[in-house]
Amino acid sequence: MSKGTVSINAENIMPVIKQWLYSDKDIFMRELVSNGCDAIRKLRWLVSNGQAQVDDAPERIDVIADKEKGTLTFVDNGIGMTEEEIVKYIAQVAFSGATDFITKYTEDNKGEDAGIIGHFGLGFYSAFMVSDKVVIDSKSYTDAPAVRWTSEDGMEYEIEPSDRTERGTAITLYIDEADKDFLNLWTLRSTLEKHCAFMPVPIFVSEVKKPEEPKEGEEPKKPEEPQQINDTHPLWMKRPNECTDEEYKEFYRKVFNDYDEPLFWIHLNAEYPFNLKGILYFPKIKNEFSASEGVIKLYNNQVFVADNIKEVIPEFLLLLKGVIDCPDLPLNVSRSFLQNDGYVKKMAAYITRKVADRLVTEFNTKREDYQRYWDDIHPFVKYGCIKDDKFYDRVKKALIYKTTGGEYVTLDEYLNKNCGDEEEKTVYYASDEKRQAQMIKLYNDQGKDVILLNTLIDNNFISFLEYTERDGKVSFKRVDAAADSLTESGEVSEEARKKLEGLFRKAMADDTVDVQLKPFKDDGLIAMITVDEQNRRFTEMSSRWGGMDMKLPEKRTLVLNDKHPLVKWLQAAEENERTETVCAQVADLAEMARQPLVADRMVDFLRRSNALLTQLIENQK
Ligand code: ADP
């Protein structure tokens, strides 16, 4: 037996590893299983190059829990290690044995299978996070005798001959008291499923159980077969043209536990300029808030790395659900490095581009389907546009708007149909089809379409469009924002307007309301109330997004129809109780056309209406 101490400042490194891992202890499973995968791939590589000859036992990794002994063992039938190799690779934290392997075996074949380098940095030593003692039994594919390495703290170790007879490595963890839960089959399986669900070598989980004493006259029960927990050929590794819709949907159900079908998906499959594979799904969004429940799982050579790494995947794409496998990412480096890494940036841009291109293709080739999805995907697309100029530039051809008539139009289509060659173009929209029905009808009667913008993102989105599109020549106005296209030009008497302003300000008990007098295109309408668009948007945005209630006073305008007999009558009428009642009623009706009255005002309105009806009958008497 020989003894040694792990070199390279292990004393300094171990505490760091322990602390770093504390929040996510179960990562040790990923590390040990992926080391096993690497060992198997190395052997496969040697065999395919004629540098090793082995039996043709199927490649596999076994994870075996033994509650009685308190051990968890990871067994692989890979390349194995000689004593020298254990001392060199295992005993030297921060020394990547894989690098050595590559240079040794691929002199004339540089970089060939460089993917086998485990980029995770934590490696084997993470085993000490959950163990009182770790034992490695390994037998190299060469003739070297089997060897056993034992260590209690990851720093001091003992080496002795091992009784292992099969090629490969068994790593036995004597699980410490605090982490005994890992010996539970259920915990074990779900942890492995989380990290290893798509690793490229079959992984089997089992439990060592004492065989039950057979009851009298019965055959002894056969021990349970170990169960394979992973899918070694995940769909994203296949070529897109070899996958069926049903496979994509099945994969989605399995990976995301979402039984709603995805709307559509993008299969990324690039070798150049990035080695990147993956599938991104557009999920069906149940309501606006569930949009934030997307999840993108990141893999490195089929090894799960993490969910939703913002540095690699553009933030707005995190609303999607998907998997991305990127073997070239330097994942062992810090997140701040990832943020500033040119490669990562380019990759994120590439993913964004693919998503935008796919949307445009859907729009161009399957517009009807696309229109059906639009209600689900538009918050995501709009968010992407605001967040990322490049995404907007690519996708803008495929941005559509739903009209209150149920059609879907692009901005150009809307402008061509509704704005002719006006210099300053206005898009009219409604935020609430029911409440604003009267105003919508007024526009429709003038032959103008109204689009529906009724999601949280819309205010920001239209402000963004106004800023970006056509040098500010397009503006969006809610149907109650201005009366311009509902009125005619024409001279009105300023004196009459002033008088009406006085009457209405008094009746509405509001000294600030602007009163305008204009001939309306719709003869039957008496008045309407408009509210300044920018002002309203600002108030809405600050209360919705900022959580602060910065209510600017509403800039309201009461526009009166100069052509209406009642307005004409008011211009000539004496100021008395009757004119005041008429004015109050007119103002309330105009307000109700755009939004429900506040409680007190509603009570007043109803009382006044009742009185008016009663008067109507009394006048008849
Ligand atoms: P990394 O895998 O990042 O190189 P590790 O600390 O996990 O770092 O492992 C160090 C080295 O030990 C590996 O590169 C490999 O050479 C060797 N090793 C670890 N586990 C095994 C195994 N199961 N079979 C063969 N070699 C192994």
XYZ file of C-alpha atoms and ligand atoms in Angstrom:
648
model
C 0.000 0.000 0.000
C 1.236 3.483 -0.739
C 0.121 6.817 0.617
C 0.125 10.265 -0.882
C -1.315 13.735 -0.771
C -3.172 15.288 -3.606
C -1.000 17.982 -5.119
C -1.789 21.492 -6.289
C -3.161 23.302 -3.309
C -5.926 20.888 -2.606
C -6.311 22.467 0.811
C -7.335 25.668 -0.851
C -9.480 24.136 -3.491
C -11.582 21.757 -1.454
C -13.277 24.389 0.688
C -14.069 26.396 -2.416
C -15.606 23.405 -4.119
C -17.612 22.597 -1.040
C -18.961 26.076 -0.680
C -19.632 26.507 -4.341
C -21.514 23.302 -4.539
C -23.461 23.769 -1.410
C -26.530 25.081 -3.153
C -26.613 22.346 -5.733
C -25.119 19.280 -4.187
C -26.673 16.793 -6.564
C -24.303 17.946 -9.289
C -21.875 15.268 -8.096
C -24.038 12.734 -9.924
C -23.691 14.580 -13.181
C -19.938 14.742 -12.691
C -19.444 11.085 -11.874
C -21.785 9.806 -14.565
C -20.278 12.039 -17.206
C -16.778 10.926 -16.218
C -18.045 7.392 -16.823
C -19.410 8.428 -20.230
C -16.089 10.035 -21.117
C -14.240 6.883 -20.114
C -16.490 4.814 -22.353
C -16.130 7.210 -25.259
C -12.366 7.228 -24.900
C -12.339 3.466 -25.110
C -14.676 3.511 -28.101
C -12.318 5.896 -29.768
C -9.270 3.745 -29.095
C -11.039 0.651 -30.407
C -12.145 2.411 -33.572
C -8.540 3.436 -34.148
C -7.241 -0.062 -33.609
C -5.349 1.022 -30.481
C -7.303 -1.227 -28.154
C -9.008 -4.562 -28.378
C -11.869 -5.393 -26.066
C -14.783 -7.784 -25.722
C -18.005 -6.570 -27.210
C -19.919 -6.145 -23.952
C -22.439 -3.326 -24.382
C -21.380 0.046 -23.055
C -23.129 0.936 -19.825
C -23.022 2.816 -16.591
C -24.602 1.467 -13.426
C -25.564 3.477 -10.411
C -26.152 1.187 -7.470
C -27.468 2.161 -4.064
C -26.796 -0.001 -1.048
C -28.724 1.296 1.924
C -27.307 -1.239 4.315
C -23.718 -0.317 3.587
C -24.633 3.308 3.039
C -22.915 3.390 -0.332
C -23.629 4.680 -3.779
C -21.511 3.169 -6.539
C -20.953 4.428 -10.080
C -19.670 1.700 -12.356
C -18.593 2.117 -15.972
C -17.015 -0.299 -18.409
C -14.846 2.330 -20.022
C -11.135 2.806 -20.439
C -10.241 2.337 -16.754
C -7.138 3.695 -15.056
C -3.757 2.281 -14.104
C -2.153 3.198 -10.802
C -0.054 5.874 -12.499
C -3.109 7.299 -14.161
C -5.063 7.482 -10.939
C -2.224 9.222 -9.213
C -1.824 11.582 -12.110
C -5.437 12.363 -12.987
C -7.373 11.915 -9.816
C -4.728 13.145 -7.506
C -4.244 16.392 -9.258
C -7.150 18.705 -8.934
C -7.310 21.174 -11.774
C -5.236 18.978 -13.999
C -7.310 17.844 -16.874
C -6.485 14.274 -17.701
C -8.546 14.572 -20.817
C -6.187 17.129 -22.291
C -3.374 14.712 -21.739
C -5.399 11.953 -23.322
C -6.101 13.995 -26.403
C -2.482 14.947 -26.958
C -1.314 11.416 -26.354
C -3.676 9.652 -28.699
C -4.399 12.176 -31.353
C -1.022 13.474 -32.411
C -1.879 12.935 -36.042
C -5.556 13.578 -35.624
C -5.648 16.859 -33.762
C -8.868 17.999 -32.126
C -10.764 15.039 -33.594
C -12.857 14.195 -30.608
C -12.027 17.151 -28.440
C -15.590 17.099 -27.192
C -14.694 14.466 -24.654
C -12.965 16.981 -22.482
C -15.283 17.466 -19.548
C -15.655 21.192 -19.259
C -17.230 21.285 -15.892
C -14.268 21.953 -13.745
C -15.654 20.406 -10.576
C -15.206 16.890 -11.677
C -14.539 13.916 -9.551
C -13.930 15.889 -6.384
C -17.559 16.849 -6.096
C -18.006 13.315 -4.715
C -16.595 14.546 -1.422
C -19.527 16.898 -1.057
C -21.711 14.041 0.072
C -19.235 11.417 1.240
C -17.256 10.428 4.293
C -15.052 8.266 2.148
C -14.583 7.641 -1.566
C -13.111 4.482 -3.049
C -12.083 4.053 -6.659
C -11.606 0.544 -8.047
C -10.291 0.629 -11.550
C -8.942 -1.730 -14.109
C -7.346 -0.280 -17.179
C -8.020 -1.658 -20.667
C -4.284 -2.445 -20.721
C -2.724 -5.381 -18.870
C -2.017 -3.264 -15.802
C -3.345 -4.746 -12.567
C -6.508 -3.387 -10.987
C -5.962 -0.686 -8.434
C -7.842 0.768 -5.473
C -7.653 4.382 -4.340
C -9.231 5.404 -1.044
C -9.603 8.840 0.468
C -11.654 10.315 3.278
C -11.177 13.977 2.672
C -10.122 14.258 -0.942
C -6.628 15.277 0.106
C -4.898 12.278 1.634
C -5.256 8.948 -0.069
C -4.114 5.364 0.002
C -3.398 3.141 -2.956
C -3.493 -0.652 -2.913
C -4.268 -3.513 -5.293
C -7.925 -3.998 -6.096
C -9.904 -7.191 -6.571
C -11.721 -5.702 -9.563
C -11.630 -8.141 -12.465
C -13.619 -6.338 -15.143
C -12.341 -3.483 -17.223
C -13.570 -0.076 -16.141
C -14.033 1.932 -13.003
C -16.248 1.653 -9.946
C -16.439 4.710 -7.738
C -17.976 4.006 -4.344
C -19.233 6.853 -2.216
C -19.769 6.247 1.492
C -22.601 8.725 1.778
C -22.394 10.954 4.851
C -25.169 11.174 7.400
C -26.645 14.421 6.077
C -27.016 13.137 2.542
C -28.464 9.709 3.103
C -31.489 10.692 1.066
C -29.452 10.091 -2.089
C -29.663 6.388 -1.292
C -33.399 6.482 -1.759
C -34.240 4.989 -5.092
C -36.771 7.693 -5.854
C -34.382 10.566 -5.063
C -31.628 8.818 -6.905
C -33.689 8.286 -9.999
C -35.127 11.779 -10.139
C -31.717 13.372 -9.620
C -30.262 11.272 -12.402
C -33.204 12.058 -14.628
C -32.625 15.736 -14.060
C -28.938 15.706 -14.965
C -28.410 12.655 -17.100
C -31.665 12.132 -19.014
C -29.933 12.395 -22.392
C -26.406 11.224 -21.767
C -24.999 9.203 -24.624
C -24.390 5.945 -22.750
C -27.160 3.800 -21.205
C -27.428 4.458 -17.462
C -29.031 1.891 -15.198
C -30.200 2.430 -11.654
C -30.621 -0.305 -9.109
C -30.645 -1.053 -5.450
C -28.825 -3.822 -3.595
C -31.485 -5.789 -1.795
C -31.221 -8.876 0.279
C -33.170 -11.514 -1.558
C -36.420 -12.171 0.284
C -36.736 -15.590 1.857
C -39.030 -17.484 -0.490
C -42.324 -18.526 1.130
C -42.819 -22.200 1.491
C -43.496 -23.918 -1.779
C -42.723 -20.755 -3.839
C -39.896 -20.161 -6.235
C -37.342 -17.595 -4.967
C -38.125 -14.146 -6.454
C -35.789 -12.970 -9.151
C -33.934 -9.780 -8.275
C -35.383 -6.718 -10.024
C -33.704 -5.777 -13.260
C -31.919 -2.424 -13.165
C -33.863 0.239 -15.046
C -32.394 2.426 -17.741
C -33.183 6.066 -16.956
C -31.863 7.874 -20.001
C -32.489 8.314 -23.689
C -29.132 8.032 -25.404
C -30.350 9.407 -28.724
C -32.290 12.566 -27.927
C -34.311 13.967 -30.754
C -32.165 17.060 -31.159
C -29.198 14.918 -32.211
C -31.126 13.601 -35.188
C -31.308 15.383 -38.497
C -34.432 17.528 -38.778
C -35.556 15.714 -41.910
C -35.496 12.420 -40.039
C -37.875 13.542 -37.300
C -41.646 13.315 -37.474
C -44.131 15.794 -36.021
C -45.280 13.124 -33.617
C -41.711 12.682 -32.352
C -41.339 16.405 -31.778
C -44.597 16.513 -29.856
C -43.744 13.434 -27.827
C -40.351 14.847 -26.940
C -41.994 18.082 -25.847
C -44.474 16.284 -23.614
C -41.763 14.231 -22.015
C -39.205 16.902 -21.419
C -41.492 19.727 -20.345
C -44.391 17.779 -18.878
C -46.678 19.997 -20.885
C -49.687 18.236 -22.294
C -50.732 21.167 -24.438
C -49.313 20.757 -27.882
C -46.638 23.231 -28.855
C -47.652 25.621 -31.634
C -44.554 24.952 -33.690
C -40.870 24.371 -33.239
C -37.469 25.122 -34.663
C -34.861 22.429 -34.933
C -31.430 24.022 -34.735
C -28.741 21.979 -36.352
C -25.562 23.857 -37.049
C -22.029 22.738 -37.402
C -20.731 25.984 -38.698
C -20.000 28.622 -37.448
C -21.118 26.997 -34.214
C -21.453 23.470 -33.159
C -24.974 23.786 -31.902
C -28.020 21.599 -31.875
C -31.370 21.967 -30.245
C -35.102 22.286 -30.534
C -37.014 25.401 -29.567
C -40.750 25.129 -29.078
C -43.305 27.887 -29.112
C -45.599 26.854 -26.296
C -49.290 27.506 -26.210
C -49.699 30.360 -23.791
C -52.610 29.927 -21.464
C -52.648 33.452 -20.230
C -50.381 36.379 -20.477
C -48.613 35.705 -17.237
C -47.826 32.094 -17.922
C -45.697 33.383 -20.764
C -42.927 33.785 -18.245
C -42.887 30.068 -17.553
C -40.713 29.116 -20.468
C -37.611 27.072 -19.934
C -34.561 26.479 -22.065
C -32.398 23.578 -21.010
C -28.783 23.840 -21.887
C -26.684 20.744 -22.557
C -23.055 20.162 -23.260
C -22.672 16.995 -25.297
C -25.955 15.616 -23.978
C -24.978 16.410 -20.411
C -27.441 18.722 -18.729
C -25.796 21.925 -17.607
C -28.552 24.230 -16.395
C -31.886 25.800 -17.141
C -32.257 29.283 -18.489
C -28.697 30.543 -18.666
C -29.331 34.139 -19.622
C -25.805 34.732 -20.820
C -26.106 32.152 -23.562
C -29.725 32.434 -24.542
C -31.210 35.819 -25.364
C -33.485 36.787 -22.518
C -36.661 37.049 -24.530
C -36.197 33.535 -25.873
C -36.512 32.263 -22.344
C -40.254 32.545 -22.911
C -39.958 29.550 -25.214
C -39.417 25.968 -24.158
C -36.541 24.062 -25.559
C -33.227 22.303 -25.406
C -29.908 23.555 -26.694
C -26.806 21.421 -26.888
C -23.589 23.260 -27.328
C -20.423 21.208 -26.898
C -18.059 24.121 -27.455
C -19.168 26.378 -24.668
C -16.612 27.067 -21.990
C -19.033 26.294 -19.200
C -16.607 26.045 -16.385
C -15.865 29.740 -16.527
C -17.717 32.361 -14.579
C -20.918 33.890 -15.768
C -19.329 37.290 -16.123
C -16.901 35.724 -18.547
C -19.776 34.269 -20.532
C -21.384 37.681 -20.671
C -18.349 39.203 -22.260
C -17.357 36.335 -24.441
C -17.546 37.081 -28.148
C -18.295 33.473 -29.014
C -21.244 33.328 -26.654
C -22.569 36.617 -28.003
C -22.370 35.378 -31.565
C -24.097 32.194 -30.645
C -26.930 34.045 -28.939
C -27.268 36.211 -32.041
C -27.350 33.128 -34.220
C -30.185 31.604 -32.201
C -32.120 34.861 -32.377
C -31.663 34.991 -36.125
C -32.917 31.453 -36.573
C -36.027 32.170 -34.557
C -36.778 35.335 -36.509
C -36.228 33.598 -39.845
C -38.530 30.799 -38.874
C -41.292 33.230 -37.953
C -40.937 34.975 -41.287
C -41.056 31.654 -43.132
C -44.200 30.647 -41.253
C -45.735 33.986 -42.149
C -44.768 33.771 -45.805
C -45.686 30.183 -46.433
C -48.452 29.369 -43.970
C -50.066 32.671 -43.223
C -53.359 31.157 -42.107
C -51.706 28.907 -39.531
C -49.483 31.745 -38.464
C -52.491 33.965 -37.900
C -53.975 31.310 -35.694
C -50.813 31.128 -33.593
C -50.440 34.852 -33.477
C -52.706 35.381 -30.483
C -50.423 33.079 -28.514
C -47.058 34.177 -29.739
C -47.433 37.902 -30.200
C -46.478 38.969 -26.662
C -43.257 37.042 -27.076
C -42.516 38.445 -30.535
C -43.221 41.984 -29.411
C -41.054 41.585 -26.352
C -38.259 40.314 -28.571
C -38.597 43.317 -30.875
C -38.297 45.750 -28.002
C -35.344 43.911 -26.490
C -33.350 43.294 -29.609
C -33.143 45.599 -32.636
C -31.693 42.892 -34.820
C -34.557 40.570 -34.047
C -36.986 43.355 -34.865
C -35.282 44.101 -38.180
C -35.533 40.512 -39.264
C -39.002 39.795 -38.023
C -40.797 43.034 -38.788
C -42.197 41.769 -42.074
C -44.057 39.151 -40.106
C -45.608 41.400 -37.456
C -49.360 41.388 -37.761
C -52.269 43.023 -35.999
C -55.737 41.723 -35.382
C -58.533 44.082 -36.316
C -61.776 44.328 -34.379
C -63.346 42.756 -37.461
C -61.248 39.616 -36.877
C -58.808 40.093 -39.747
C -55.029 40.037 -39.399
C -53.062 42.735 -41.175
C -49.488 43.892 -41.368
C -48.729 47.499 -40.593
C -48.218 48.202 -44.294
C -51.516 46.595 -45.172
C -53.270 48.692 -42.542
C -51.638 51.918 -43.645
C -52.301 51.295 -47.335
C -55.930 50.580 -46.747
C -56.702 53.180 -44.115
C -54.353 56.085 -44.537
C -53.999 56.606 -48.276
C -51.196 59.049 -48.927
C -51.527 61.026 -45.728
C -48.223 62.437 -44.623
C -48.712 61.624 -40.938
C -50.316 58.233 -40.619
C -52.421 57.142 -37.689
C -53.269 53.608 -36.628
C -56.418 53.445 -34.508
C -56.628 50.809 -31.855
C -58.893 49.614 -29.094
C -57.756 48.132 -25.819
C -61.146 46.780 -24.845
C -63.458 45.704 -27.585
C -66.584 45.711 -25.449
C -66.135 48.902 -23.530
C -64.975 50.813 -26.543
C -67.596 49.337 -28.873
C -69.288 52.662 -29.535
C -66.035 54.402 -30.460
C -64.953 51.457 -32.597
C -68.235 51.661 -34.486
C -67.726 55.349 -35.162
C -64.406 54.588 -36.833
C -65.760 51.594 -38.715
C -68.618 53.769 -39.989
C -65.992 56.089 -41.445
C -64.469 53.096 -43.228
C -61.513 52.917 -40.846
C -60.295 49.681 -39.351
C -59.448 49.501 -35.686
C -56.840 47.057 -34.437
C -56.900 45.377 -31.073
C -54.028 45.978 -28.709
C -54.953 44.563 -25.392
C -51.932 42.983 -23.768
C -49.524 44.370 -21.215
C -46.691 44.652 -23.678
C -48.668 46.677 -26.223
C -48.160 50.123 -24.737
C -44.415 49.669 -24.781
C -44.518 48.054 -28.147
C -46.390 50.828 -29.932
C -44.201 53.460 -28.328
C -41.250 51.483 -29.645
C -42.781 51.314 -33.137
C -43.549 55.018 -33.222
C -39.977 55.699 -32.341
C -38.466 53.265 -34.827
C -40.818 53.166 -37.776
C -40.861 55.620 -40.629
C -39.039 58.448 -38.889
C -41.851 58.918 -36.433
C -44.396 59.349 -39.212
C -46.700 56.659 -37.853
C -48.566 57.104 -34.633
C -50.956 54.917 -32.713
C -54.058 56.339 -31.154
C -56.613 54.611 -29.046
C -60.137 55.135 -30.362
C -60.838 57.582 -27.576
C -57.648 59.535 -28.020
C -58.678 62.081 -30.620
C -61.697 63.110 -32.584
C -59.807 64.245 -35.690
C -60.997 61.691 -38.156
C -64.527 61.658 -36.788
C -65.069 65.379 -37.286
C -65.163 67.691 -40.273
C -63.124 70.780 -40.696
C -65.124 73.956 -40.699
C -65.374 77.277 -38.896
C -67.118 77.383 -35.553
C -67.936 80.349 -33.412
C -65.394 80.940 -30.640
C -68.019 82.785 -28.670
C -70.349 79.786 -28.749
C -67.507 77.502 -27.759
C -66.606 79.700 -24.801
C -70.170 79.687 -23.611
C -70.416 75.919 -23.850
C -67.116 75.568 -22.056
C -68.493 77.564 -19.159
C -71.692 75.522 -19.024
C -69.995 72.158 -19.164
C -67.184 72.983 -16.754
C -69.813 73.882 -14.212
C -72.009 70.861 -14.905
C -69.040 68.482 -14.798
C -67.532 70.231 -11.782
C -64.238 70.235 -13.655
C -62.398 73.481 -14.326
C -59.721 71.916 -16.448
C -61.685 70.045 -19.086
C -61.129 71.449 -22.581
C -64.255 71.978 -24.581
C -64.157 71.927 -28.377
C -66.915 72.586 -30.842
C -66.749 70.769 -34.168
C -69.096 69.506 -36.854
C -69.216 65.700 -36.555
C -69.297 63.300 -39.456
C -71.918 61.340 -37.555
C -74.919 63.672 -37.289
C -76.677 61.736 -34.528
C -73.889 61.962 -31.984
C -73.969 64.808 -29.465
C -70.551 64.677 -27.887
C -67.504 62.592 -27.204
C -64.725 62.676 -24.657
C -61.143 62.203 -25.714
C -58.080 61.643 -23.577
C -54.549 62.563 -24.524
C -52.783 59.447 -25.790
C -49.230 60.003 -24.508
C -50.451 61.140 -21.160
C -52.632 58.077 -20.693
C -49.936 55.695 -21.883
C -47.431 57.114 -19.470
C -49.768 56.723 -16.531
C -50.642 53.169 -17.513
C -47.060 52.151 -18.041
C -45.754 53.572 -14.811
C -48.425 51.898 -12.756
C -48.173 48.559 -14.566
C -44.472 48.107 -14.875
C -42.957 50.313 -12.260
C -45.472 49.419 -9.608
C -45.557 53.110 -8.757
C -48.713 55.043 -9.148
C -47.596 58.142 -10.949
C -50.974 59.306 -12.039
C -50.712 62.308 -14.261
C -53.986 64.190 -14.325
C -55.929 62.958 -17.318
C -55.923 65.499 -20.122
C -59.536 65.303 -21.158
C -61.338 67.077 -23.944
C -65.069 67.241 -24.430
C -65.827 67.570 -28.135
C -69.339 68.772 -28.988
C -71.088 68.270 -32.300
C -71.755 71.690 -33.747
C -74.304 70.158 -36.095
C -76.466 68.587 -33.405
C -79.762 70.362 -32.521
C -79.199 69.862 -28.818
C -75.809 71.535 -28.969
C -77.321 74.346 -31.040
C -80.051 74.692 -28.425
C -77.487 74.884 -25.623
C -75.629 77.650 -27.440
C -78.732 79.803 -27.316
C -80.163 78.647 -23.991
C -80.259 80.542 -20.782
C -78.129 79.212 -18.005
C -80.398 77.508 -15.494
C -81.103 74.207 -13.777
C -82.384 72.666 -16.947
C -79.294 73.466 -19.041
C -77.147 72.194 -16.238
C -79.018 68.851 -16.190
C -78.724 68.529 -19.954
C -74.996 69.257 -19.864
C -74.372 66.762 -17.056
C -76.302 64.094 -18.915
C -74.463 64.752 -22.197
C -71.078 64.604 -20.466
C -71.938 61.341 -18.716
C -73.140 59.711 -21.918
C -69.963 60.751 -23.689
C -67.863 59.341 -20.868
C -69.774 56.067 -20.900
C -68.967 55.573 -24.537
C -65.339 55.064 -23.591
C -65.338 53.628 -20.083
C -67.699 52.789 -17.239
C -68.520 55.671 -14.913
C -66.934 55.750 -11.489
C -69.320 54.757 -8.689
C -70.471 58.202 -7.484
C -70.905 59.454 -10.965
C -72.898 56.361 -11.890
C -75.257 56.929 -8.960
C -75.786 60.542 -10.051
C -76.329 59.502 -13.620
C -78.951 56.928 -12.723
C -80.822 59.344 -10.443
C -80.813 61.999 -13.152
C -81.936 59.528 -15.826
C -84.818 58.367 -13.652
C -85.908 61.941 -13.095
C -85.709 62.662 -16.824
C -87.892 59.676 -17.685
C -90.455 60.702 -15.096
C -90.498 64.209 -16.556
C -91.072 62.757 -19.990
C -94.314 61.176 -18.847
C -95.386 64.186 -16.855
C -94.897 66.399 -19.924
C -97.251 64.080 -21.808
C -100.020 64.529 -19.275
P -12.361 16.254 -15.796
O -13.338 15.164 -16.058
O -12.943 17.612 -15.961
O -11.076 16.089 -16.481
P -12.337 15.089 -13.167
O -11.827 15.588 -11.856
O -13.767 14.738 -13.196
O -12.030 16.224 -14.219
O -11.534 13.858 -13.604
C -10.144 13.920 -13.743
C -9.633 12.821 -14.631
O -9.737 11.567 -14.007
C -10.407 12.632 -15.914
O -10.010 13.529 -16.904
C -10.052 11.194 -16.279
O -8.809 11.123 -16.920
C -9.957 10.549 -14.945
N -11.213 9.877 -14.613
C -12.190 10.302 -13.793
N -13.202 9.415 -13.726
C -12.855 8.395 -14.549
C -13.483 7.148 -14.933
N -14.686 6.791 -14.457
N -12.821 6.348 -15.788
C -11.608 6.700 -16.276
N -10.972 7.827 -15.956
C -11.576 8.676 -15.110
